[in-house]
mmCIF file of C-alpha atoms in Angstrom:
data_model
loop_
_atom_site.group_PDB
_atom_site.id
_atom_site.type_symbol
_atom_site.label_atom_id
_atom_site.label_comp_id
_atom_site.label_asym_id
_atom_site.label_seq_id
_atom_site.Cartn_x
_atom_site.Cartn_y
_atom_site.Cartn_z
ATOM 1 C CA MET A 93 -57.818 147.848 116.319
ATOM 2 C CA ILE A 94 -61.134 149.148 114.975
ATOM 3 C CA ARG A 95 -59.289 151.763 112.958
ATOM 4 C CA GLU A 96 -57.158 149.095 111.322
ATOM 5 C CA LEU A 97 -60.194 146.922 110.628
ATOM 6 C CA ARG A 98 -61.948 149.871 108.983
ATOM 7 C CA LYS A 99 -58.869 150.605 106.882
ATOM 8 C CA LYS A 100 -58.686 146.997 105.736
ATOM 9 C CA PHE A 101 -62.426 146.953 105.000
ATOM 10 C CA ILE A 102 -62.212 150.163 102.964
ATOM 11 C CA LEU A 103 -59.084 148.941 101.160
ATOM 12 C CA ILE A 104 -60.673 145.595 100.247
ATOM 13 C CA ALA A 105 -63.925 147.258 99.152
ATOM 14 C CA MET A 106 -62.122 149.806 96.984
ATOM 15 C CA LEU A 107 -59.759 147.212 95.539
ATOM 16 C CA SER A 108 -62.712 144.986 94.639
ATOM 17 C CA THR A 109 -64.546 147.914 93.034
ATOM 18 C CA PHE A 110 -61.417 148.932 91.126
ATOM 19 C CA ILE A 111 -60.913 145.407 89.797
ATOM 20 C CA VAL A 112 -64.555 145.141 88.688
ATOM 21 C CA LEU A 113 -64.534 148.579 87.018
ATOM 22 C CA SER A 114 -61.208 147.830 85.335
ATOM 23 C CA ALA A 115 -62.551 144.538 84.024
ATOM 24 C CA ILE A 116 -65.718 146.191 82.686
ATOM 25 C CA MET A 117 -63.945 149.174 81.123
ATOM 26 C CA GLY A 118 -61.190 146.958 79.764
ATOM 27 C CA THR A 119 -63.696 144.600 78.178
ATOM 28 C CA VAL A 120 -65.727 147.458 76.662
ATOM 29 C CA ASN A 121 -62.689 149.306 75.283
ATOM 30 C CA ILE A 122 -60.884 146.220 74.029
ATOM 31 C CA SER A 123 -64.029 144.920 72.327
ATOM 32 C CA GLY A 124 -64.538 148.361 70.771
ATOM 33 C CA TYR A 125 -60.973 148.398 69.503
ATOM 34 C CA LEU A 126 -61.209 144.877 68.114
ATOM 35 C CA LYS A 127 -64.505 145.694 66.407
ATOM 36 C CA MET A 128 -62.981 148.814 64.842
ATOM 37 C CA ALA A 129 -59.927 146.855 63.682
ATOM 38 C CA ALA A 130 -62.086 143.994 62.339
ATOM 39 C CA ARG A 131 -64.250 146.369 60.302
ATOM 40 C CA ALA A 132 -61.157 148.102 58.908
ATOM 41 C CA ASP A 133 -59.572 144.717 58.098
ATOM 42 C CA GLY A 134 -62.758 143.687 56.325
ATOM 43 C CA MET A 135 -62.587 146.758 54.126
ATOM 44 C CA THR A 136 -58.880 146.375 53.363
ATOM 45 C CA SER A 137 -59.521 142.715 52.520
ATOM 46 C CA VAL A 138 -62.213 143.687 50.020
ATOM 47 C CA LEU A 139 -59.958 146.374 48.560
ATOM 48 C CA GLY A 140 -57.029 143.979 48.343
ATOM 49 C CA ILE A 141 -58.926 141.329 46.392
ATOM 50 C CA ASN A 142 -60.503 143.912 44.093
ATOM 51 C CA ASP A 143 -57.243 145.623 43.093
ATOM 52 C CA GLY A 144 -57.661 148.567 45.431
ATOM 53 C CA LYS A 145 -61.299 149.290 44.575
ATOM 54 C CA PHE A 146 -64.640 148.474 46.067
ATOM 55 C CA PRO A 147 -66.647 145.873 44.106
ATOM 56 C CA GLY A 148 -68.874 148.308 42.203
ATOM 57 C CA ASN A 149 -69.690 151.941 42.797
ATOM 58 C CA GLY A 150 -73.249 151.776 44.045
ATOM 59 C CA LYS A 151 -75.976 149.776 45.699
ATOM 60 C CA GLU A 152 -76.724 147.547 42.728
ATOM 61 C CA GLU A 153 -73.057 146.686 42.225
ATOM 62 C CA MET A 154 -72.545 145.935 45.909
ATOM 63 C CA GLU A 155 -75.512 143.573 45.870
ATOM 64 C CA ALA A 156 -74.269 141.998 42.658
ATOM 65 C CA ALA A 157 -70.938 141.339 44.305
ATOM 66 C CA GLY A 158 -72.682 138.822 46.547
ATOM 67 C CA ASN A 159 -73.920 136.718 43.603
ATOM 68 C CA GLU A 160 -72.851 133.099 43.315
ATOM 69 C CA ASN A 161 -70.447 133.754 40.401
ATOM 70 C CA PRO A 162 -69.533 137.449 40.265
ATOM 71 C CA PRO A 163 -67.580 138.515 37.196
ATOM 72 C CA ASP A 164 -63.793 138.952 37.099
ATOM 73 C CA VAL A 165 -63.295 137.569 40.618
ATOM 74 C CA ALA A 166 -62.404 134.047 41.696
ATOM 75 C CA VAL A 167 -65.394 132.263 43.231
ATOM 76 C CA GLY A 168 -63.524 131.123 46.332
ATOM 77 C CA LYS A 169 -62.122 134.560 47.040
ATOM 78 C CA ARG A 170 -65.444 136.328 46.534
ATOM 79 C CA GLU A 171 -67.187 133.974 48.942
ATOM 80 C CA ASP A 172 -64.436 134.510 51.523
ATOM 81 C CA ILE A 173 -64.877 138.252 51.294
ATOM 82 C CA PHE A 174 -68.594 138.411 51.668
ATOM 83 C CA GLU A 175 -68.795 135.741 54.346
ATOM 84 C CA THR A 176 -67.097 138.116 56.779
ATOM 85 C CA GLU A 177 -69.238 140.091 59.189
ATOM 86 C CA ALA A 178 -67.509 143.338 58.194
ATOM 87 C CA SER A 179 -68.388 142.936 54.499
ATOM 88 C CA ARG A 180 -72.000 142.084 55.269
ATOM 89 C CA ASN A 181 -72.279 145.295 57.286
ATOM 90 C CA PHE A 182 -70.906 147.534 54.543
ATOM 91 C CA SER A 183 -73.126 150.489 53.842
ATOM 92 C CA PRO A 184 -73.986 151.228 50.188
ATOM 93 C CA GLU A 185 -72.340 154.597 50.829
ATOM 94 C CA ALA A 186 -69.050 152.972 51.884
ATOM 95 C CA PRO A 187 -67.326 153.435 48.466
ATOM 96 C CA TYR A 188 -68.132 157.162 48.549
ATOM 97 C CA GLU A 189 -67.288 157.985 52.184
ATOM 98 C CA THR A 190 -64.190 155.806 52.681
ATOM 99 C CA ARG A 191 -60.776 157.411 52.317
ATOM 100 C CA TYR A 192 -57.958 155.108 51.333
ATOM 101 C CA PHE A 193 -54.918 154.790 49.097
ATOM 102 C CA THR A 194 -52.803 151.979 47.724
ATOM 103 C CA VAL A 195 -49.073 151.683 47.117
ATOM 104 C CA ILE A 196 -47.355 149.014 45.027
ATOM 105 C CA LEU A 197 -43.650 148.451 45.571
ATOM 106 C CA ASP A 198 -41.275 146.430 43.409
ATOM 107 C CA ASP A 199 -38.583 144.041 44.651
ATOM 108 C CA GLY A 200 -36.176 146.922 45.189
ATOM 109 C CA GLY A 201 -38.588 148.712 47.521
ATOM 110 C CA GLU A 202 -39.215 151.473 44.993
ATOM 111 C CA ILE A 203 -42.687 152.708 44.257
ATOM 112 C CA SER A 204 -44.120 151.010 41.210
ATOM 113 C CA SER A 205 -47.511 152.674 41.260
ATOM 114 C CA CYS A 206 -49.908 154.265 43.682
ATOM 115 C CA ASP A 207 -53.554 155.201 43.737
ATOM 116 C CA LEU A 208 -54.282 158.468 45.550
ATOM 117 C CA ASN A 209 -57.628 159.157 43.902
ATOM 118 C CA HIS A 210 -59.624 158.445 47.071
ATOM 119 C CA ILE A 211 -57.688 160.614 49.525
ATOM 120 C CA ALA A 212 -56.445 164.201 49.551
ATOM 121 C CA ALA A 213 -54.229 164.275 52.610
ATOM 122 C CA VAL A 214 -51.465 162.061 51.179
ATOM 123 C CA ASP A 215 -49.036 162.791 48.322
ATOM 124 C CA GLU A 216 -46.683 160.394 46.542
ATOM 125 C CA ASP A 217 -43.753 161.005 48.883
ATOM 126 C CA MET A 218 -45.884 160.308 51.944
ATOM 127 C CA ALA A 219 -47.381 157.259 50.268
ATOM 128 C CA LEU A 220 -43.915 155.878 49.487
ATOM 129 C CA GLU A 221 -42.796 156.486 53.091
ATOM 130 C CA TYR A 222 -45.861 154.688 54.450
ATOM 131 C CA GLY A 223 -45.359 151.851 51.998
ATOM 132 C CA LYS A 224 -41.705 151.313 52.938
ATOM 133 C CA THR A 225 -42.602 151.477 56.635
ATOM 134 C CA VAL A 226 -45.237 148.733 56.573
ATOM 135 C CA SER A 227 -43.577 146.514 53.954
ATOM 136 C CA GLY A 228 -40.815 145.645 56.403
ATOM 137 C CA LYS A 229 -43.186 144.611 59.170
ATOM 138 C CA LYS A 230 -43.942 140.979 59.931
ATOM 139 C CA SER A 231 -47.643 141.541 60.456
ATOM 140 C CA GLU A 232 -49.841 141.692 57.380
ATOM 141 C CA THR A 233 -52.280 144.047 59.079
ATOM 142 C CA GLY A 234 -51.992 146.741 61.715
ATOM 143 C CA PHE A 235 -52.049 150.458 62.335
ATOM 144 C CA CYS A 236 -49.581 152.959 60.958
ATOM 145 C CA GLY A 237 -50.590 156.248 62.504
ATOM 146 C CA ILE A 238 -54.235 156.832 61.704
ATOM 147 C CA TYR A 239 -54.185 154.336 58.830
ATOM 148 C CA ARG A 240 -55.100 150.660 59.012
ATOM 149 C CA TYR A 241 -52.900 148.834 56.536
ATOM 150 C CA ARG A 242 -52.844 145.485 54.796
ATOM 151 C CA VAL A 243 -49.746 144.142 53.027
ATOM 152 C CA ILE A 244 -50.222 141.705 50.127
ATOM 153 C CA LYS A 245 -47.138 140.156 48.519
ATOM 154 C CA ASP A 246 -47.678 138.537 45.144
ATOM 155 C CA ASP A 247 -45.699 138.034 41.907
ATOM 156 C CA GLY A 248 -42.632 139.873 43.191
ATOM 157 C CA GLN A 249 -44.639 142.925 44.115
ATOM 158 C CA THR A 250 -45.801 144.254 47.462
ATOM 159 C CA LYS A 251 -49.225 145.852 47.509
ATOM 160 C CA CYS A 252 -49.925 148.073 50.536
ATOM 161 C CA ILE A 253 -53.471 149.221 51.191
ATOM 162 C CA PHE A 254 -54.066 152.030 53.685
ATOM 163 C CA LEU A 255 -57.484 152.855 55.113
ATOM 164 C CA ASP A 256 -58.042 156.186 56.845
ATOM 165 C CA CYS A 257 -59.455 155.419 60.324
ATOM 166 C CA ALA A 258 -59.083 158.900 61.805
ATOM 167 C CA ARG A 259 -62.771 159.220 62.703
ATOM 168 C CA GLU A 260 -62.940 155.727 64.178
ATOM 169 C CA ILE A 261 -59.753 156.235 66.211
ATOM 170 C CA SER A 262 -60.948 159.615 67.449
ATOM 171 C CA GLY A 263 -64.272 158.109 68.487
ATOM 172 C CA PHE A 264 -62.521 155.225 70.214
ATOM 173 C CA ARG A 265 -60.241 157.599 72.126
ATOM 174 C CA VAL A 266 -63.152 159.749 73.250
ATOM 175 C CA THR A 267 -64.993 156.654 74.449
ATOM 176 C CA ALA A 268 -61.912 155.288 76.229
ATOM 177 C CA VAL A 269 -61.079 158.579 77.962
ATOM 178 C CA SER A 270 -64.716 159.131 78.940
ATOM 179 C CA SER A 271 -65.012 155.636 80.375
ATOM 180 C CA ILE A 272 -61.779 156.040 82.366
ATOM 181 C CA VAL A 273 -62.838 159.428 83.732
ATOM 182 C CA MET A 274 -66.288 158.114 84.663
ATOM 183 C CA SER A 275 -64.696 155.070 86.296
ATOM 184 C CA PHE A 276 -62.480 157.232 88.496
ATOM 185 C CA LEU A 277 -65.400 159.496 89.391
ATOM 186 C CA GLY A 278 -67.427 156.413 90.263
ATOM 187 C CA LEU A 279 -64.526 155.055 92.290
ATOM 188 C CA ALA A 280 -64.307 158.336 94.210
ATOM 189 C CA ALA A 281 -68.065 158.235 94.882
ATOM 190 C CA VAL A 282 -67.818 154.641 96.112
ATOM 191 C CA LEU A 283 -64.912 155.632 98.384
ATOM 192 C CA VAL A 284 -67.002 158.355 100.015
ATOM 193 C CA LEU A 285 -69.935 155.973 100.498
ATOM 194 C CA VAL A 286 -67.747 153.164 101.857
ATOM 195 C CA ILE A 287 -66.060 155.515 104.347
ATOM 196 C CA PHE A 288 -69.449 156.796 105.505
ATOM 197 C CA PHE A 289 -71.175 153.426 105.798
ATOM 198 C CA SER A 290 -68.139 151.721 107.337
ATOM 199 C CA GLN A 291 -68.659 153.905 110.399
ATOM 200 C CA ILE A 292 -72.180 152.531 110.748
ATOM 201 C CA VAL A 293 -71.156 148.954 110.013
ATOM 202 C CA PHE A 294 -68.377 148.933 112.615
ATOM 203 C CA LEU A 295 -70.338 150.634 115.404
ATOM 204 C CA PRO A 296 -71.533 147.316 116.959
ATOM 205 C CA VAL A 297 -68.043 145.816 116.628
ATOM 206 C CA GLU A 298 -66.461 148.895 118.178
ATOM 207 C CA GLU A 299 -68.934 148.811 121.063
ATOM 208 C CA SER A 300 -68.319 145.117 121.653
ATOM 209 C CA ILE A 301 -64.544 145.532 121.702
ATOM 210 C CA ARG A 302 -64.824 148.579 123.942
ATOM 211 C CA LYS A 303 -66.886 146.621 126.448
ATOM 212 C CA GLN A 304 -64.459 143.716 126.267
ATOM 213 C CA LYS A 305 -61.494 145.982 126.964
ATOM 214 C CA GLN A 306 -63.382 147.681 129.784
ATOM 215 C CA PHE A 307 -64.208 144.306 131.285
ATOM 216 C CA ILE A 308 -60.561 143.216 131.173
ATOM 217 C CA THR A 309 -59.452 146.469 132.772
ATOM 218 C CA ASP A 310 -62.118 146.339 135.502
ATOM 219 C CA ALA A 311 -61.558 142.648 136.199
ATOM 220 C CA SER A 312 -57.805 143.149 136.406
ATOM 221 C CA HIS A 313 -58.191 145.938 138.936
ATOM 222 C CA GLU A 314 -60.761 143.976 140.937
ATOM 223 C CA LEU A 315 -58.436 140.974 141.138
ATOM 224 C CA LYS A 316 -55.659 143.006 142.705
ATOM 225 C CA THR A 317 -57.473 143.367 146.056
ATOM 226 C CA PRO A 318 -58.190 139.655 146.725
ATOM 227 C CA LEU A 319 -54.694 138.746 145.535
ATOM 228 C CA THR A 320 -53.190 141.212 147.984
ATOM 229 C CA ILE A 321 -55.345 139.813 150.820
ATOM 230 C CA ILE A 322 -54.466 136.183 149.962
ATOM 231 C CA ASP A 323 -50.785 137.080 149.854
ATOM 232 C CA ALA A 324 -51.025 138.822 153.229
ATOM 233 C CA ASN A 325 -52.937 135.920 154.771
ATOM 234 C CA THR A 326 -50.351 133.456 153.478
ATOM 235 C CA GLU A 327 -47.592 135.524 155.008
ATOM 236 C CA VAL A 328 -49.421 135.507 158.385
ATOM 237 C CA ILE A 329 -49.858 131.731 158.210
ATOM 238 C CA GLU A 330 -46.139 131.318 157.514
ATOM 239 C CA MET A 331 -45.317 133.518 160.506
ATOM 240 C CA GLU A 332 -47.512 131.405 162.794
ATOM 241 C CA THR A 333 -46.894 127.861 161.522
ATOM 242 C CA GLY A 334 -43.800 128.243 159.414
ATOM 243 C CA GLU A 335 -43.272 127.855 155.683
ATOM 244 C CA ASN A 336 -44.423 124.583 154.092
ATOM 245 C CA GLN A 337 -45.136 123.167 150.639
ATOM 246 C CA TRP A 338 -48.713 124.452 150.702
ATOM 247 C CA THR A 339 -47.787 128.041 151.463
ATOM 248 C CA LYS A 340 -45.012 127.868 148.855
ATOM 249 C CA SER A 341 -47.506 126.642 146.248
ATOM 250 C CA THR A 342 -49.963 129.372 147.235
ATOM 251 C CA ARG A 343 -47.313 132.075 146.918
ATOM 252 C CA LYS A 344 -46.231 130.710 143.551
ATOM 253 C CA GLN A 345 -49.770 130.825 142.198
ATOM 254 C CA ILE A 346 -50.261 134.321 143.650
ATOM 255 C CA GLN A 347 -47.170 135.507 141.804
ATOM 256 C CA ARG A 348 -48.355 133.851 138.619
ATOM 257 C CA LEU A 349 -51.828 135.387 138.846
ATOM 258 C CA SER A 350 -50.412 138.798 139.790
ATOM 259 C CA GLY A 351 -48.160 138.693 136.756
ATOM 260 C CA MET A 352 -51.115 137.812 134.561
ATOM 261 C CA VAL A 353 -53.135 140.719 135.965
ATOM 262 C CA GLN A 354 -50.273 143.134 135.302
ATOM 263 C CA GLN A 355 -49.947 141.868 131.741
ATOM 264 C CA LEU A 356 -53.686 142.198 131.146
ATOM 265 C CA VAL A 357 -53.623 145.779 132.409
ATOM 266 C CA ALA A 358 -50.619 146.576 130.200
ATOM 267 C CA LEU A 359 -52.248 144.938 127.180
ATOM 268 C CA SER A 360 -55.496 146.803 127.755
ATOM 269 C CA ARG A 361 -53.601 150.069 128.092
ATOM 270 C CA LEU A 362 -51.755 149.513 124.841
ATOM 271 C CA ASP A 363 -54.928 148.512 123.002
ATOM 272 C CA GLU A 364 -57.004 151.426 124.271
ATOM 273 C CA ASN A 365 -54.332 154.082 123.832
ATOM 274 C CA ARG A 366 -52.148 153.749 120.755
ATOM 275 C CA ASP A 367 -50.128 156.765 121.882
ATOM 276 C CA ILE A 368 -46.933 155.262 123.282
ATOM 277 C CA GLY A 369 -46.580 158.136 125.711
ATOM 278 C CA GLU A 370 -43.416 160.124 126.226
ATOM 279 C CA LYS A 371 -40.857 159.620 123.482
ATOM 280 C CA THR A 372 -37.203 159.990 124.251
ATOM 281 C CA GLU A 373 -33.980 159.125 122.487
ATOM 282 C CA PHE A 374 -32.114 156.456 124.389
ATOM 283 C CA SER A 375 -29.460 153.827 123.844
ATOM 284 C CA ALA A 376 -31.188 150.668 122.656
ATOM 285 C CA SER A 377 -27.905 148.797 123.065
ATOM 286 C CA ASP A 378 -27.684 149.674 126.767
ATOM 287 C CA ALA A 379 -31.378 148.950 127.302
ATOM 288 C CA VAL A 380 -31.024 145.439 125.844
ATOM 289 C CA LEU A 381 -27.857 144.618 127.800
ATOM 290 C CA GLU A 382 -29.288 145.904 131.084
ATOM 291 C CA THR A 383 -32.574 144.053 130.582
ATOM 292 C CA VAL A 384 -30.811 140.791 129.731
ATOM 293 C CA GLN A 385 -28.388 140.916 132.676
ATOM 294 C CA PRO A 386 -30.832 139.625 135.372
ATOM 295 C CA TYR A 387 -31.478 136.502 133.265
ATOM 296 C CA GLU A 388 -27.829 135.446 133.164
ATOM 297 C CA ALA A 389 -27.948 133.705 136.547
ATOM 298 C CA PRO A 390 -31.114 131.639 135.800
ATOM 299 C CA VAL A 391 -29.595 130.657 132.453
ATOM 300 C CA ARG A 392 -26.398 129.350 134.089
ATOM 301 C CA THR A 393 -28.217 127.526 136.890
ATOM 302 C CA GLY A 394 -30.517 125.934 134.338
ATOM 303 C CA GLY A 395 -27.589 124.483 132.420
ATOM 304 C CA LYS A 396 -28.216 126.723 129.440
ATOM 305 C CA GLU A 397 -25.994 129.043 127.416
ATOM 306 C CA MET A 398 -26.726 132.627 126.361
ATOM 307 C CA GLU A 399 -24.876 134.604 123.673
ATOM 308 C CA GLN A 400 -25.287 138.359 123.262
ATOM 309 C CA LEU A 401 -24.499 139.974 119.904
ATOM 310 C CA VAL A 402 -25.473 143.588 120.594
ATOM 311 C CA ASP A 403 -23.949 146.307 118.428
ATOM 312 C CA GLU A 404 -22.801 149.351 120.360
ATOM 313 C CA GLY A 405 -24.129 152.870 120.036
ATOM 314 C CA ILE A 406 -27.573 152.047 118.586
ATOM 315 C CA LEU A 407 -29.946 154.891 119.463
ATOM 316 C CA PHE A 408 -33.718 154.614 119.361
ATOM 317 C CA THR A 409 -36.511 157.151 119.813
ATOM 318 C CA GLY A 410 -39.562 155.797 121.592
ATOM 319 C CA ASN A 411 -40.884 154.818 124.989
ATOM 320 C CA GLU A 412 -37.892 153.401 126.874
ATOM 321 C CA ARG A 413 -40.007 151.660 129.512
ATOM 322 C CA ASP A 414 -42.043 149.818 126.893
ATOM 323 C CA PHE A 415 -38.896 148.927 124.947
ATOM 324 C CA ARG A 416 -37.305 147.389 128.022
ATOM 325 C CA GLN A 417 -40.530 145.534 128.755
ATOM 326 C CA LEU A 418 -40.534 144.171 125.186
ATOM 327 C CA VAL A 419 -36.961 142.896 125.520
ATOM 328 C CA GLY A 420 -37.737 141.403 128.919
ATOM 329 C CA ILE A 421 -40.785 139.527 127.641
ATOM 330 C CA LEU A 422 -38.912 138.032 124.701
ATOM 331 C CA VAL A 423 -35.845 137.048 126.721
ATOM 332 C CA ASP A 424 -38.011 135.586 129.515
ATOM 333 C CA ASN A 425 -39.937 133.581 126.932
ATOM 334 C CA ALA A 426 -36.691 132.238 125.435
ATOM 335 C CA VAL A 427 -35.265 131.297 128.847
ATOM 336 C CA LYS A 428 -38.470 129.510 129.894
ATOM 337 C CA TYR A 429 -38.796 127.337 126.824
ATOM 338 C CA THR A 430 -35.144 126.510 126.176
ATOM 339 C CA PRO A 431 -34.396 122.956 127.354
ATOM 340 C CA GLU A 432 -31.437 122.130 129.576
ATOM 341 C CA GLY A 433 -28.225 122.295 127.578
ATOM 342 C CA GLY A 434 -29.855 124.555 124.993
ATOM 343 C CA LYS A 435 -28.549 127.858 123.663
ATOM 344 C CA ILE A 436 -30.064 131.347 123.555
ATOM 345 C CA ARG A 437 -28.781 134.063 121.243
ATOM 346 C CA ILE A 438 -29.782 137.731 121.471
ATOM 347 C CA ALA A 439 -28.800 140.024 118.600
ATOM 348 C CA LEU A 440 -29.398 143.753 118.120
ATOM 349 C CA LYS A 441 -28.262 145.608 115.023
ATOM 350 C CA LYS A 442 -29.109 148.626 112.932
ATOM 351 C CA LYS A 443 -31.200 148.078 109.817
ATOM 352 C CA GLY A 444 -31.462 151.324 107.886
ATOM 353 C CA LYS A 445 -33.202 153.805 110.161
ATOM 354 C CA LYS A 446 -34.707 151.040 112.296
ATOM 355 C CA CYS A 447 -33.472 148.608 114.923
ATOM 356 C CA GLN A 448 -33.634 144.857 114.386
ATOM 357 C CA LEU A 449 -33.819 142.680 117.481
ATOM 358 C CA GLU A 450 -33.546 138.906 117.056
ATOM 359 C CA ILE A 451 -34.036 136.290 119.760
ATOM 360 C CA PHE A 452 -32.968 132.721 118.959
ATOM 361 C CA ASN A 453 -33.437 129.797 121.327
ATOM 362 C CA ASP A 454 -33.317 126.032 121.086
ATOM 363 C CA ALA A 455 -36.692 124.365 121.500
ATOM 364 C CA GLU A 456 -38.392 121.006 121.145
ATOM 365 C CA GLU A 457 -41.030 119.738 118.730
ATOM 366 C CA LEU A 458 -41.897 123.051 117.104
ATOM 367 C CA PRO A 459 -43.966 123.246 113.909
ATOM 368 C CA VAL A 460 -41.771 124.233 110.966
ATOM 369 C CA GLY A 461 -42.532 127.596 109.355
ATOM 370 C CA LYS A 462 -44.251 130.773 110.491
ATOM 371 C CA LEU A 463 -45.444 130.817 114.106
ATOM 372 C CA ASP A 464 -47.092 134.248 114.327
ATOM 373 C CA VAL A 465 -50.042 132.539 116.015
ATOM 374 C CA LEU A 466 -47.929 132.637 119.187
ATOM 375 C CA PHE A 467 -48.784 136.327 119.514
ATOM 376 C CA GLU A 468 -52.477 135.533 119.993
ATOM 377 C CA ARG A 469 -53.717 135.931 123.538
ATOM 378 C CA PHE A 470 -53.552 132.822 125.728
ATOM 379 C CA TYR A 471 -52.261 130.712 122.834
ATOM 380 C CA ARG A 472 -49.831 127.884 123.582
ATOM 381 C CA LEU A 473 -48.316 125.347 121.229
ATOM 382 C CA ASP A 474 -48.666 122.614 123.845
ATOM 383 C CA SER A 475 -50.689 123.519 126.915
ATOM 384 C CA SER A 476 -49.856 120.339 128.797
ATOM 385 C CA ARG A 477 -46.112 120.950 128.347
ATOM 386 C CA ASN A 478 -46.072 124.699 128.817
ATOM 387 C CA SER A 479 -48.166 124.839 131.963
ATOM 388 C CA SER A 480 -45.135 123.869 134.020
ATOM 389 C CA THR A 481 -43.339 127.063 133.047
ATOM 390 C CA GLY A 482 -45.810 129.299 134.841
ATOM 391 C CA GLY A 483 -46.557 131.332 131.724
ATOM 392 C CA SER A 484 -49.981 132.776 131.048
ATOM 393 C CA GLY A 485 -49.902 133.030 127.254
ATOM 394 C CA ILE A 486 -50.239 136.823 127.385
ATOM 395 C CA GLY A 487 -46.620 137.951 127.328
ATOM 396 C CA LEU A 488 -46.091 137.680 123.581
ATOM 397 C CA SER A 489 -49.414 139.452 122.997
ATOM 398 C CA VAL A 490 -48.100 142.356 125.091
ATOM 399 C CA ALA A 491 -44.868 142.282 123.068
ATOM 400 C CA LYS A 492 -46.822 142.488 119.826
ATOM 401 C CA ALA A 493 -48.920 145.386 121.171
ATOM 402 C CA ILE A 494 -45.763 147.301 122.129
ATOM 403 C CA VAL A 495 -44.250 146.748 118.675
ATOM 404 C CA ARG A 496 -47.449 147.822 116.914
ATOM 405 C CA ALA A 497 -47.694 150.923 119.092
ATOM 406 C CA HIS A 498 -44.205 151.849 117.842
ATOM 407 C CA LYS A 499 -45.307 151.106 114.241
ATOM 408 C CA GLY A 500 -42.944 148.157 114.021
ATOM 409 C CA LYS A 501 -43.221 144.525 112.996
ATOM 410 C CA ILE A 502 -42.727 141.312 114.959
ATOM 411 C CA THR A 503 -42.591 137.780 113.539
ATOM 412 C CA ALA A 504 -41.923 134.290 114.859
ATOM 413 C CA GLU A 505 -40.743 131.263 112.937
ATOM 414 C CA SER A 506 -39.011 127.933 113.272
ATOM 415 C CA PRO A 507 -36.810 127.035 110.290
ATOM 416 C CA ASP A 508 -36.245 123.407 111.327
ATOM 417 C CA GLY A 509 -38.574 122.650 114.257
ATOM 418 C CA LYS A 510 -35.676 122.839 116.711
ATOM 419 C CA ILE A 511 -34.983 126.582 116.849
ATOM 420 C CA MET A 512 -37.369 129.408 117.687
ATOM 421 C CA LYS A 513 -36.579 132.753 116.078
ATOM 422 C CA ILE A 514 -38.434 135.949 116.970
ATOM 423 C CA THR A 515 -37.585 139.034 114.927
ATOM 424 C CA VAL A 516 -38.558 142.586 115.847
ATOM 425 C CA ILE A 517 -38.054 145.505 113.457
ATOM 426 C CA ILE A 518 -38.921 148.695 115.277
#
């Protein structure tokens, strides 16, 4: 139990850390990408409005471009350009250090003109190929390889502006890879710390559970002696005075308490030692049929009906004694809580490499939906109604412990409030 709690704690801690780191790294990298794209779009916008050139070739011209009525450019367009954050952040050296080229295509998709004066890595054939590639795209801006492009369609012509962003993309990739690597290294460091500190955190819990289990084991063993004495004394009284309603009631309660003690011991054993003991291959089909057989007479005398749908030849590797105990607990539970005239159905079939055992029984006034709470110790849906059955509320807890020890899964549900269905995949 402690081991599972530690695993869940470590898993939740690492998942939380992973989500936080992913959010941080995602935000940083996405914002970096958007900033890079926005700056490139700002430059291509300036180049597009100025016929593929920067407004001026030096500091004075760049400053003059921000005047109220710059020459040769529409007032509205010029204000739009220089109101952008990217244009305001242009360096005076931008016209000299920026590599770009422009391609103008006619209606037929043929190159009308191109300007390759500001780049050396592209020739006319490459420029035409790039131009044809981006002219057919729906987006006006985007990346085409290492180039950020802008497509402007006007007067039957298509102007394509390409800005070389190789340095920016390289820097972005280095930052992204570095952040991812550092995130994984940090995640590994957190994992080591969480594993180490989880041992310290769970020490008090482990000690508390250990003492609780020890108490249950000791109390169960201590109860055996007085129960044996009470049973013997009752037998002596019956020999001397004869059997009566009081001795019958005493014997019934002794049997009930003895059964509870045995279940507590079994539950404690399963909790303390997850090793299921000796594993053997046995016939699960025969084990189910043989375990169910003693319940056939009580079912008939109780006015109930039991159907067995057990496939033949199903083999299972595990602890046969525990498997039979599991089947017995589930069948006994179904027989106890099925009303007179009700039906019980027991089904065993192969599901892949595992066995699937299903127990159906008619019931009364069940909550609709999942009922896995039934596997909690001493839990009863209706204590006042169930007390007459003689159950202790431990049996299904023992069943769950047996299934978990075999690394299986057990669930309970009521689809309509009138049928109880318990499914075991083991």
